[in-house]
Coordinates of C-alpha atoms in Angstrom, one line a residue:
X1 CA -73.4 -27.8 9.6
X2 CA -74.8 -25.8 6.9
X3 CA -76.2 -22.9 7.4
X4 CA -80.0 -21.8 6.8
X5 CA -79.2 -18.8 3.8
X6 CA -76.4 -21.0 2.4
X7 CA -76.3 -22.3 -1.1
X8 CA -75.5 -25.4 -2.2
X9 CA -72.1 -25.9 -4.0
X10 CA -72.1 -27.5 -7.3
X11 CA -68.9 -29.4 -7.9
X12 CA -67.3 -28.3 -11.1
X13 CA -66.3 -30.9 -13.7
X14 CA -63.2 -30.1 -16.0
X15 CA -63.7 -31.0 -19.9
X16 CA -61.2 -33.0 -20.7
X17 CA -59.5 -31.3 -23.7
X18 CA -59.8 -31.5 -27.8
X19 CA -56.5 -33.1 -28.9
X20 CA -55.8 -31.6 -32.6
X21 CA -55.8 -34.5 -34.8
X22 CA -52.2 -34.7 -37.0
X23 CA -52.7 -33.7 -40.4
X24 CA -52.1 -36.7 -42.6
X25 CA -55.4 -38.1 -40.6
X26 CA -57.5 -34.8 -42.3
X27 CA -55.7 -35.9 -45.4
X28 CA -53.7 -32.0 -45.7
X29 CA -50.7 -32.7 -46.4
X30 CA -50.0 -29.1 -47.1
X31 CA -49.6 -29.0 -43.3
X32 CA -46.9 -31.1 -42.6
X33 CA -45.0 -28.1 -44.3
X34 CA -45.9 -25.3 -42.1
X35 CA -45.4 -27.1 -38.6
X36 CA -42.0 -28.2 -39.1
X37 CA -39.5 -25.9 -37.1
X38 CA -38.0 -23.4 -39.2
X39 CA -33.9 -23.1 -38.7
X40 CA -33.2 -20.1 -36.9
X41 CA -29.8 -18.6 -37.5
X42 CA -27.3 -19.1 -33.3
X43 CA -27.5 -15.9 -31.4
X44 CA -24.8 -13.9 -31.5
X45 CA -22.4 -13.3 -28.4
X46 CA -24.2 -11.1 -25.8
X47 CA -23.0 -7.3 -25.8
X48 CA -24.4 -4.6 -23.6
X49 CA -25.4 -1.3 -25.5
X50 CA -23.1 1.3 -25.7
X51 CA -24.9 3.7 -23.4
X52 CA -25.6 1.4 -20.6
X53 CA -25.7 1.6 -17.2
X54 CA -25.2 -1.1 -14.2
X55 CA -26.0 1.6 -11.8
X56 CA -29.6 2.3 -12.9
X57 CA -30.6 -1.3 -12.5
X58 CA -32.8 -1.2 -9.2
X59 CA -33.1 -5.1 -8.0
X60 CA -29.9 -5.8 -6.3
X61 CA -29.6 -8.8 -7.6
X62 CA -30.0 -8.8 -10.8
X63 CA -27.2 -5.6 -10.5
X64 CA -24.6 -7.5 -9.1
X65 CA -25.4 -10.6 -12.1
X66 CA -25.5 -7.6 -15.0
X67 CA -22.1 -6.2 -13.3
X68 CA -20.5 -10.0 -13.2
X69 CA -21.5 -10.4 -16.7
X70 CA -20.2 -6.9 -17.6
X71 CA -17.1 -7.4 -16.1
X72 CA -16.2 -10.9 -18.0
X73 CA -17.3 -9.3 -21.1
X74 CA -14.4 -7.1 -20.8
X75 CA -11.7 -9.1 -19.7
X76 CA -12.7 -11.4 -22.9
X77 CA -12.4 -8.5 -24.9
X78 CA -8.9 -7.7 -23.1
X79 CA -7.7 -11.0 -23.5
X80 CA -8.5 -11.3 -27.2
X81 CA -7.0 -7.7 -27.8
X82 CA -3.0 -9.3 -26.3
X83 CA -3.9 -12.3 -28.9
X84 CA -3.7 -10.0 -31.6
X85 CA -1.0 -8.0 -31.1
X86 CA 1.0 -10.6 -29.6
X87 CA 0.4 -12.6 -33.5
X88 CA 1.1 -8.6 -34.8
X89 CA 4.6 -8.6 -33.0
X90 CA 5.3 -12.4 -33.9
X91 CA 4.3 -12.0 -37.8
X92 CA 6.5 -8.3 -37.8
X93 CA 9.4 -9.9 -36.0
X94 CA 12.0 -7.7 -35.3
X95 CA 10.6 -4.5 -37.0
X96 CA 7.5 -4.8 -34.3
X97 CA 7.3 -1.5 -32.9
X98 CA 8.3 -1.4 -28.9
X99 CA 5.4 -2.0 -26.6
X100 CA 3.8 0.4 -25.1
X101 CA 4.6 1.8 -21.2
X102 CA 1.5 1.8 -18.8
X103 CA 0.5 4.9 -17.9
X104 CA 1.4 5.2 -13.8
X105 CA 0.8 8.1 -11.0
X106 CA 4.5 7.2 -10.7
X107 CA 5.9 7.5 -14.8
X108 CA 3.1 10.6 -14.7
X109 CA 4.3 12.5 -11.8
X110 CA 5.1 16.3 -12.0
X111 CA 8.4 17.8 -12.3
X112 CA 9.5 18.7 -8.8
X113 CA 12.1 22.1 -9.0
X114 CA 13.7 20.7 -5.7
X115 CA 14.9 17.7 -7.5
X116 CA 18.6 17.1 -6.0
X117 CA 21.0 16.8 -8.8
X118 CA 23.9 14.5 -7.0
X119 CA 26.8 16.5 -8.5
X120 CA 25.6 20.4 -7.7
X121 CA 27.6 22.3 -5.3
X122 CA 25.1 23.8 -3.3
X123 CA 23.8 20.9 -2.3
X124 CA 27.3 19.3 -1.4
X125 CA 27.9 23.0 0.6
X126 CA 25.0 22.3 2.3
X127 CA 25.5 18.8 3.5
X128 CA 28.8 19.3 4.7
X129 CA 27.4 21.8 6.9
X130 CA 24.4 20.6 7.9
X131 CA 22.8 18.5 11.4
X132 CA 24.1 15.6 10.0
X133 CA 27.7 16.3 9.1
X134 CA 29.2 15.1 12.1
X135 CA 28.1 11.4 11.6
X136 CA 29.1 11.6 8.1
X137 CA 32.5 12.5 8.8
X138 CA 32.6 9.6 11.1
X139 CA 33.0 11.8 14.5
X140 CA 30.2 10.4 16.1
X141 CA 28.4 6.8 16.5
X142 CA 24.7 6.5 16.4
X143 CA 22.9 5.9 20.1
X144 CA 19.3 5.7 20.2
X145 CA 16.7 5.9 23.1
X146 CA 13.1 4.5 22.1
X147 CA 10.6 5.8 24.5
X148 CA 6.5 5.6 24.3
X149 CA 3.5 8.1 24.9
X150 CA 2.3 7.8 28.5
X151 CA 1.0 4.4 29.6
X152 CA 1.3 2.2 27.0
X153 CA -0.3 -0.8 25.7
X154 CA 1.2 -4.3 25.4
X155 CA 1.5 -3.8 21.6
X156 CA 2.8 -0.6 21.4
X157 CA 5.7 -2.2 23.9
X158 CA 6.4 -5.2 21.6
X159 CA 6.9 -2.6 18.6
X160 CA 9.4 -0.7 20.5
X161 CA 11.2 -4.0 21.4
X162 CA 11.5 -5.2 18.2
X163 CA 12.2 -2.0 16.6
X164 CA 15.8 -2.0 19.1
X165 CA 16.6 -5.4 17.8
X166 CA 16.4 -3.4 13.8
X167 CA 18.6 -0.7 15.1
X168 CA 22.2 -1.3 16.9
X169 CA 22.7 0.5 20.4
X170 CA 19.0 1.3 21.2
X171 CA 17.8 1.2 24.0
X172 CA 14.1 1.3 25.6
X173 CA 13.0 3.5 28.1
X174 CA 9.2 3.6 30.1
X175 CA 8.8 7.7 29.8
X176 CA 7.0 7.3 33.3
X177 CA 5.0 10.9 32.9
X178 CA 8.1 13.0 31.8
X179 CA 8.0 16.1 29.5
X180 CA 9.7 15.5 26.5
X181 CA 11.4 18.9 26.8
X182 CA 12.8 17.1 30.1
X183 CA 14.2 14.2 28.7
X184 CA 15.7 15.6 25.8
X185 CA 18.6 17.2 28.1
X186 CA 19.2 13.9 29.7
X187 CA 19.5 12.2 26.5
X188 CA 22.3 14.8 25.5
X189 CA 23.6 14.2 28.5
X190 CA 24.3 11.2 28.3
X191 CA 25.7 10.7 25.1
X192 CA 22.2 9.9 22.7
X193 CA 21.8 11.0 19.3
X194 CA 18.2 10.2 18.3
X195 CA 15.1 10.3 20.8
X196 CA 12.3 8.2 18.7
X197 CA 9.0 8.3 20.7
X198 CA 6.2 6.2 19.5
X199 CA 2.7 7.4 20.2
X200 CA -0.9 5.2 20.2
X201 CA -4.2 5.3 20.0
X202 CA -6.4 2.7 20.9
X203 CA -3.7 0.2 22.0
X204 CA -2.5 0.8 18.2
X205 CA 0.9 2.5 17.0
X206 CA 0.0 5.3 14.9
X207 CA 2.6 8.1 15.0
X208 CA 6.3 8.2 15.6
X209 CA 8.5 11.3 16.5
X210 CA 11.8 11.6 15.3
X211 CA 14.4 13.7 17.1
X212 CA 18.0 14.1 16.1
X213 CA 20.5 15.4 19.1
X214 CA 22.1 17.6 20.1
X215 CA 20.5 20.2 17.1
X216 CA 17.8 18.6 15.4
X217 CA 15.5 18.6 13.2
X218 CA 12.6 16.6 14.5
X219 CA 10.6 14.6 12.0
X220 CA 7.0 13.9 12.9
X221 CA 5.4 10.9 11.3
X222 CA 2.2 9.0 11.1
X223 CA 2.3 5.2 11.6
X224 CA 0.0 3.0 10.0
X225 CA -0.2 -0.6 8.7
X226 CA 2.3 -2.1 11.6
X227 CA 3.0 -6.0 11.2
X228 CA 5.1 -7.5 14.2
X229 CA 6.8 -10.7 13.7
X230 CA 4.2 -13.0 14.6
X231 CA 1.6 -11.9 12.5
X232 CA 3.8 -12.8 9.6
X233 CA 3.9 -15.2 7.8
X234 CA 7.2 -17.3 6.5
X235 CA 9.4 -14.9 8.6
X236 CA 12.8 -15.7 9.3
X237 CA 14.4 -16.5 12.3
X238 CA 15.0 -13.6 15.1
X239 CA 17.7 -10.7 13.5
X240 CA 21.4 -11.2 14.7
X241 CA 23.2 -8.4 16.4
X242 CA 25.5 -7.9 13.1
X243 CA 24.5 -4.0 12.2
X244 CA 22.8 -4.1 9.0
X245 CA 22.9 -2.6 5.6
X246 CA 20.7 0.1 4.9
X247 CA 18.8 0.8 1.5
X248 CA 17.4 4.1 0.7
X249 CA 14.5 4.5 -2.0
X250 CA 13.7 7.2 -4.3
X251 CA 14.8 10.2 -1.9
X252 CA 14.9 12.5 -4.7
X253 CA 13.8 16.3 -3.7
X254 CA 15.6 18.2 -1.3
X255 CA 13.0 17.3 1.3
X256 CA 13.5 13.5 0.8
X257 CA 17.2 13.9 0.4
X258 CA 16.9 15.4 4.1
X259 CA 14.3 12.5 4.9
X260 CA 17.2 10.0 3.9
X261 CA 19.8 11.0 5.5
X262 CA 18.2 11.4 8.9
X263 CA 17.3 7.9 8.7
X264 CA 21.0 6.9 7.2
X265 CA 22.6 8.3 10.5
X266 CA 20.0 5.9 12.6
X267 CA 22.7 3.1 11.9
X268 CA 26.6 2.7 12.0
X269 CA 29.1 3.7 9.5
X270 CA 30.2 0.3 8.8
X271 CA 27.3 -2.6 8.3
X272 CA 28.9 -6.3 9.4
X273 CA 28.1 -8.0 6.0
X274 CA 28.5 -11.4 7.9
X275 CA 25.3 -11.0 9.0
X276 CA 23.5 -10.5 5.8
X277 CA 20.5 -8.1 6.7
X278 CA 19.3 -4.9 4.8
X279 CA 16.9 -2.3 6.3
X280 CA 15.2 -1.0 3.5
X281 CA 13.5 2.3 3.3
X282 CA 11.6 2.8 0.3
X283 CA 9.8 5.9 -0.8
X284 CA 6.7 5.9 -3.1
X285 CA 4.4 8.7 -3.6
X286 CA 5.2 10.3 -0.2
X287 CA 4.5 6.9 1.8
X288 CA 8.1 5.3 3.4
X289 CA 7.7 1.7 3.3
X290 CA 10.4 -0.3 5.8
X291 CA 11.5 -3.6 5.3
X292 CA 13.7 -5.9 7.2
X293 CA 15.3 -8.5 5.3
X294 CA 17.8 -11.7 5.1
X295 CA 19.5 -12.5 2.3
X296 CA 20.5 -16.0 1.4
X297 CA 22.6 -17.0 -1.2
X298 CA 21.3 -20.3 -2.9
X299 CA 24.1 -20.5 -5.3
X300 CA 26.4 -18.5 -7.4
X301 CA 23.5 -16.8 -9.7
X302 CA 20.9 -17.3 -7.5
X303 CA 19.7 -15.2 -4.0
X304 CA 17.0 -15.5 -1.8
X305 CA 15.5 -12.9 0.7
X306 CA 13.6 -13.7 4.0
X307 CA 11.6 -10.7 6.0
X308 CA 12.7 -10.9 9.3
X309 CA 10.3 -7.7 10.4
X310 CA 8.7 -5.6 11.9
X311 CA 6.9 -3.5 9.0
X312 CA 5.1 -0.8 9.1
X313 CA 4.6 2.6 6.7
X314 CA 5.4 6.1 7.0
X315 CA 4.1 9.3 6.3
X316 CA 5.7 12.5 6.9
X317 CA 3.4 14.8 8.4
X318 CA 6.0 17.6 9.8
X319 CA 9.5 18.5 10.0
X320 CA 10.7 20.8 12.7
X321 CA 14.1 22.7 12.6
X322 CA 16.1 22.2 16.4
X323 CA 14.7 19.5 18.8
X324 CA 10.8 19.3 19.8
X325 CA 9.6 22.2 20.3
X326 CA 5.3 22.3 20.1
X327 CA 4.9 25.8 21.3
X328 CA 7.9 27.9 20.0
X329 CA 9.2 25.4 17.1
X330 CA 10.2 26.9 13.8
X331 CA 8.8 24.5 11.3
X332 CA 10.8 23.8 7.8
X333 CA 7.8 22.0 6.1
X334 CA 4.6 20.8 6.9
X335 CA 2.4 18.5 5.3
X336 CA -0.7 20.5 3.9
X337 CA -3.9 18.4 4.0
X338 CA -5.5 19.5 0.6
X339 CA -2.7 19.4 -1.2
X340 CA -2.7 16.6 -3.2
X341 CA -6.3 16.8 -3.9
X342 CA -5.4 19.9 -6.5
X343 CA -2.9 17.7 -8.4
X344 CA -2.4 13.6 -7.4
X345 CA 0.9 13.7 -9.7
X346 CA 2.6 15.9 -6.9
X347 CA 5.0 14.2 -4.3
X348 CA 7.5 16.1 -1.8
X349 CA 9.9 13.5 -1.0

């Protein structure tokens, strides 16, 4: 119902709409000239200005579409730069000049003074007469007792397990509470050279002590990126109990020529090439990557490698002269945290 103050609503009618008449019907033919579409020239390919900025774009959006767009624009222009010199080198032939070598934090990295030159006597002196001496003169085998931090996790467990099916004559022990300034007597008593403890955190492996017997030194490393078996994928079958052959990376300072051969004297003198696996230990910009590998050869020319695992990374973060010692320990080196931030070109190892 309408009300008493209200007005009456007048329905609006729309005027229907002048259609211009074409202009041969006004007789103009001068028209006919001016509406045709003039030809205007293709746009050029889009190109951002030279002083442009993705980042002060606001809307999300349209951010991530101006980035995408950015980002093809440049591998075009990549793409069309190896065109050209690749016709360059063709059309030159063999006076081409050589190509140029990427510039790497590897190629780039800083002259260390520590560098171990293979043929100086000092450095032979002091291997003969170092920790590790006795193993390299072949008067004592490599025994090895894998132990964990206290109470550990069902992952942690499988890591030490697989890590004594790597390394001949391990064994695993629970640590059960004990010191390790207790066990390391027992170990020398009974004949061990190397106590390896591996430490978690959150059901996760993320450090490893290294302890070489009866004298030391005692390496402590952090543990990240750890793979078991199953989590890989296209792994070989289980290792063999042939003792493997051992591969040792870019060791190159004093410190890293220490690092290699305390991991060197983990396995025997003599690997059993019938079984045809390498432990690989490979050192790049302070990080230790290990491999476990089977090779397999295809033919005469041709090899092929299966991972067999576990792999994990390491990264030294002390090294202790004698066995562990957290209270009264003489440290040789320690890993300073800032370090690298002054120069990323640096490396100890």
């Amino acid at each position: 119902k309408k009300g008493q103050y209200d007005k009456p609503t007048k329905k609006k009618t729309k005027k229907p709409k002048k259609q211009p008449k074409p202009p041969h019907e006004n007789g103009n033919d001068s028209m006919i000239e001016k509406t045709e579409p003039e030809h205007v020239d293709a746009p050029a390919e889009f190109s951002f200005p030279p002083t442009f900025s993705v980042s002060e774009i606001k809307n999300k959006q349209r951010r991530h579409l101006m980035f995408m767009k950015l980002k093809q624009e440049k591998r075009k222009q990549k793409v069309a730069m190896k065109k050209k010199k690749k016709k360059e080198r063709d059309a030159l032939g063999d006076k081409a000049p050589p190509k140029e070598v990427p510039k790497t934090i590897e190629n780039q990295r800083v002259y260390d003074e520590t560098t171990v030159n293979p043929e100086d006597e000092e450095v032979a002196f002091d291997e003969g007469t170092d920790e590790f001496s006795a193993y390299f003169n072949r008067l004592t085998n490599p025994k090895v007792l894998i132990t964990t931090s206290d109470r550990p996790r069902g992952r942690t467990v499988r890591f030490c397990n697989q890590l004594a099916t790597v390394i001949p004559d391990a064994h695993v022990y629970y640590r059960r509470g004990l010191a390790l300034k207790k066990v390391i007597p027992q170990c020398i008593a009974r004949g061990f050279t190397y106590l390896m403890v591996i430490n978690e955190d959150r059901k996760v492996p993320n450090g490893m002590v290294l302890c070489h017997l009866p004298d030391g030194p005692t390496a402590h490393f952090k543990v990240s990126s750890v793979r078991l078996r199953k989590e890989m994928k296209r792994r070989g079958k289980d290792p063999t109990e042939h003792s493997p052959e051992v591969i040792l990376n870019n060791f190159t300072t004093r410190l890293g020529h220490s690092m290699g051969r305390l991991f060197a004297a983990l396995f025997p003198h003599d690997p059993q090439f019938v079984g045809r696996q390498v432990a690989t230990f490979h050192n790049q910009r302070d990080f230790i990557f290990f491999r476990f590998h089977r090779y397999i050869f295809k033919n005469e020319q041709r090899v092929g490698i299966q991972e067999l695992g576990p792999r994990f990374t390491l990264k030294l973060r002390s090294l202790q002269k004698g066995t562990f010692d957290s209270k009264f320990g003489e440290y040789e080196w320690v890993l300073k945290r800032h370090e690298n931030d002054v120069c990323r070109r640096r490396f100890n190892l």
